[in-house]
Amino acid sequence: MIESMIDLLTRVVLIMEDGGSGKVVVLVDMDCFYVQVEKRLHPELKDKPCAIVQYNKWQGGSIIAVDYEARKYGVKRSLKGKEAKEKCPGIHLVQVPEKRRKADLSNYRKASGEVMKVLSGFTSVIERASIDEAFLDLTEPVKDYINSNSFDSLEFHADLKSTHVAGCNDDDDTHKDDCDLRISRGDWFKSSCSSDERVLIVAAILVQRIRETILNEVGFTCSAGISHNKMLAKLAAGMHKPNQQTILPQSQVDVVFSTTLLKKVRHLGGKLGEQVQDKLKIECVGQLQEYSLKVLQEKFGLKTGSWLYELCRGICHEKISNRIITKSIGCGKNFPGPSKLKTAKAVKYWLEQLSRELVERLEEDMTENTRQAQSITVHFLPEGQASSVARTFALPSYNTSLIVNNSWNAINKGHKPVTNEESHLTWTTGILNIHLSAGKFVQCGKGHMKSLLQLMSSDQECSFVSASSSHSSIITGKEVTQMTLCKEEREDAVLTTTPTITEQDQSLETSSMNITKFFTPIKRKGSLETQLDRNAKRREVVLEEIKGTLESDDDTIIDNQFEAVLCSECGEEVLKFVLEEHMDYHFALSLDKDSQIN
DNA sequence: CTTGGCGTCGTCC
DNA sequence: TGGACGACG
Ligand SMILES: Nc1ccn([C@H]2C[C@H](O)[C@@H](COP(=O)(O)OP(=O)(O)OP(=O)(O)O)O2)c(=O)n1
Ligand SMILES: [Mg+2]
């Protein structure tokens, strides 16, 4: 009787563990990503120790990515270029490209897009987690693979050359030799008769294939973690790098967690992790199992408490959203100490630079993803303040002047000039950071067009799925007359943040899409101009743009020559009869920027 | 110019 | 809703 009770309880626990869910979650993480991007561009650097720096004027610039050769010398992120040279004299430092006097990350974003596109050929459920990471839900592809392939377990061993199992004997780095992984992992493979573990082995075969495809098609290596949820997959991915993959099954959670530092777990790398460590006097995630749900909730709150309670048992309900493009597009710049922005002119200049970059990226985004941002948030950090201030305004069209103007007004409201010397504004306290971010995207367009990327990623058969099972399910005939707020593609798993024990209904068809309409509402200013007559026409164009914006701004209608208007280029009050002269200033500004592009 | 600089996402209120 | 803040890459 008592035994059967215990048995029942054990079953309940097993079901609650994510291993019991049968889900397969993978994190793909590119190896030293920016370095690989630059090495692809400059193949002569391939076998050299290498790091990426931005802004090399001060102390040789800051390092933001380091390859594995240079890491051997102790070079790491956040070092100055100078310091890296001291540690590794042979290191090659590649600078981040600059445009408009700021770092330009577009190369890396594009490369990231290439990777996401390859990934989307393998499963319809992908979440872009960062510029170089994506979570994949391989639950369905694994099922399909099992249903369409008769395999014997020996085949696994041959296929899984770069695969580790977290917490196994050979899993620490004590053996660096080429010990035969098939033998060293053999025991685990043999004893892995639970279906949860079997699906992870199958997943490893698929992931190996995915990684090979990425290498062949875009030329980058990556590492991967293979498990049942995001937390475990992320943890596993970091265990063996570069160019390797790690399985972390539920059965290995306890042994792995007994030595895993709290801060290594996703979301515990910051203040919360420190709090947990300090309040409970523990170091490793596994030690959290000693505490009851009640105690954890008392100490850390209801939500965080139950999250911790499950987390330390390998359970994590975090949803994998279906999205391979960003939900916001932003750009910003710091102006530390000596370079802080002290004058209105300086602030306006940098607003102009940032707005131009933003509009450029937004326009590319619109053609690529048939969507339009509806709002801009400007963040700025006044000297002396602990944190930055944010103000949001509507973005009716992709127009640089409008963004500059509204941002300037926002900054002026939150940060009044303290002194006004000789007709130009001077703040005694400067601006240390400005950031512009566009968001609230709406899908747009007429007809049932989809972007190229969406078509290729969602509508096609998964690459390793046999022809027997079809995932395609195109919803037709639905009328969409307005632009629709961008939402993630979903109709799949029901995942709650509470530990409900629900059998996942994994229906066969998983790829549905938003019905979108084709849409081309934005005027392309000067798009037909040739390079030759560009400058000749430029002035006119600038003037027209400025006037156009002035008139379209409700509170800046020009009535007579002596009225002061808010210039939409800079937000400054300008008398109408000096407006033209004032615009010369903006014209000069625009030429300045053109010259910086080259 | 002390963990930098630039960029994303999610939660809380 | 927007805005502050945390966490991450
Ligand atoms: N604080 C950070 C962290 C990362 N990155 C950029 C540069 C990295 O190349 C890329 C990916 O970050 P990762 O943390 O994944 O680091 P790497 O890919 O460079 O190395 P690893 O092989 O350890 O993943 O993001 C950055 O600019 N600033
Ligand atoms: Mg990486």
Short mmCIF file of N, CA and C (backbone and C1' of nucleotides) in Angstrom, two decimals, chain A residues 55 78 109 327-328 330 332 334 337-338 361, chain B residues 1 3-12:
data_model
loop_
_atom_site.label_atom_id
_atom_site.label_comp_id
_atom_site.label_asym_id
_atom_site.label_seq_id
_atom_site.Cartn_x
_atom_site.Cartn_y
_atom_site.Cartn_z
N TYR A 55 35.76 51.19 -32.32
CA TYR A 55 36.35 52.50 -31.98
C TYR A 55 37.78 52.36 -31.48
N SER A 78 35.54 42.87 -23.64
CA SER A 78 35.62 44.04 -22.76
C SER A 78 37.04 44.51 -22.49
N ARG A 109 24.25 41.63 -38.64
CA ARG A 109 22.81 41.37 -38.72
C ARG A 109 22.47 40.58 -39.98
N LYS A 327 11.53 42.28 -33.00
CA LYS A 327 10.29 43.03 -32.77
C LYS A 327 10.58 44.51 -32.64
N SER A 328 11.84 44.88 -32.60
CA SER A 328 12.18 46.29 -32.55
C SER A 328 13.48 46.50 -33.32
N GLY A 330 16.61 49.32 -33.40
CA GLY A 330 17.08 50.50 -32.68
C GLY A 330 18.53 50.81 -32.94
N GLY A 332 21.79 53.47 -31.14
CA GLY A 332 22.12 54.45 -30.11
C GLY A 332 23.60 54.66 -30.02
N ASN A 334 26.73 56.09 -27.04
CA ASN A 334 27.17 56.69 -25.78
C ASN A 334 28.05 57.89 -26.06
N GLY A 337 31.75 60.86 -20.56
CA GLY A 337 32.58 61.90 -19.97
C GLY A 337 32.91 63.06 -20.89
N PRO A 338 34.12 63.09 -21.35
CA PRO A 338 34.62 64.21 -22.15
C PRO A 338 33.81 64.47 -23.42
N ARG A 361 17.52 51.49 -41.98
CA ARG A 361 17.25 50.10 -41.59
C ARG A 361 15.76 49.79 -41.63
P DC B 1 34.87 60.81 -17.51
"O5'" DC B 1 34.80 59.35 -16.88
"C5'" DC B 1 35.88 58.52 -17.10
"C4'" DC B 1 35.41 57.33 -17.92
"C3'" DC B 1 36.47 56.23 -17.96
"O3'" DC B 1 35.91 55.00 -17.54
"C1'" DC B 1 35.68 56.71 -20.13
P DT B 3 36.07 47.95 -15.26
"O5'" DT B 3 34.62 47.99 -15.95
"C5'" DT B 3 34.37 47.81 -17.34
"C4'" DT B 3 32.92 47.48 -17.55
"C3'" DT B 3 31.99 48.09 -16.49
"O3'" DT B 3 30.86 48.63 -17.12
"C1'" DT B 3 31.66 45.77 -16.66
P DG B 4 30.51 50.17 -17.21
"O5'" DG B 4 30.86 50.75 -18.63
"C5'" DG B 4 31.00 50.01 -19.80
"C4'" DG B 4 32.23 50.48 -20.56
"C3'" DG B 4 31.98 50.67 -22.05
"O3'" DG B 4 32.35 51.96 -22.47
"C1'" DG B 4 33.41 48.77 -21.53
P DG B 5 31.44 52.94 -23.00
"O5'" DG B 5 31.01 52.19 -24.33
"C5'" DG B 5 31.93 52.04 -25.41
"C4'" DG B 5 31.15 51.50 -26.60
"C3'" DG B 5 29.77 52.16 -26.76
"O3'" DG B 5 29.55 52.31 -28.15
"C1'" DG B 5 29.50 49.86 -26.46
P DC B 6 28.30 52.99 -28.72
"O5'" DC B 6 27.41 51.76 -29.21
"C5'" DC B 6 27.85 50.99 -30.32
"C4'" DC B 6 26.85 49.89 -30.58
"C3'" DC B 6 25.40 50.39 -30.69
"O3'" DC B 6 24.87 49.78 -31.83
"C1'" DC B 6 25.55 48.67 -29.10
P DG B 7 23.46 50.13 -32.37
"O5'" DG B 7 22.58 48.98 -31.75
"C5'" DG B 7 22.94 47.68 -32.11
"C4'" DG B 7 22.19 46.67 -31.31
"C3'" DG B 7 20.69 46.82 -31.36
"O3'" DG B 7 20.27 45.80 -32.25
"C1'" DG B 7 21.51 46.08 -29.25
P DT B 8 18.84 45.75 -32.84
"O5'" DT B 8 18.30 44.42 -32.13
"C5'" DT B 8 17.15 44.40 -31.42
"C4'" DT B 8 17.18 43.27 -30.39
"C3'" DT B 8 15.80 43.15 -29.79
"O3'" DT B 8 15.15 42.02 -30.36
"C1'" DT B 8 17.52 43.06 -28.10
P DC B 9 13.56 41.97 -30.23
"O5'" DC B 9 13.40 41.29 -28.80
"C5'" DC B 9 13.93 39.99 -28.57
"C4'" DC B 9 13.68 39.66 -27.11
"C3'" DC B 9 12.22 39.86 -26.72
"O3'" DC B 9 11.68 38.64 -26.25
"C1'" DC B 9 13.70 40.94 -25.18
P DG B 10 10.10 38.54 -25.90
"O5'" DG B 10 10.05 38.69 -24.32
"C5'" DG B 10 10.77 37.79 -23.49
"C4'" DG B 10 10.64 38.25 -22.06
"C3'" DG B 10 9.20 38.56 -21.66
"O3'" DG B 10 8.85 37.82 -20.50
"C1'" DG B 10 10.63 40.40 -21.14
P DT B 11 7.36 37.95 -19.90
"O5'" DT B 11 7.60 38.87 -18.61
"C5'" DT B 11 8.63 38.52 -17.69
"C4'" DT B 11 8.63 39.52 -16.55
"C3'" DT B 11 7.23 39.80 -15.98
"O3'" DT B 11 7.36 39.84 -14.57
"C1'" DT B 11 8.24 41.83 -16.68
P DC B 12 6.06 39.89 -13.64
"O5'" DC B 12 6.11 41.39 -13.09
"C5'" DC B 12 7.27 41.85 -12.42
"C4'" DC B 12 7.14 43.34 -12.21
"C3'" DC B 12 5.76 43.74 -11.66
"O3'" DC B 12 5.94 44.55 -10.51
"C1'" DC B 12 6.31 45.02 -13.59
#
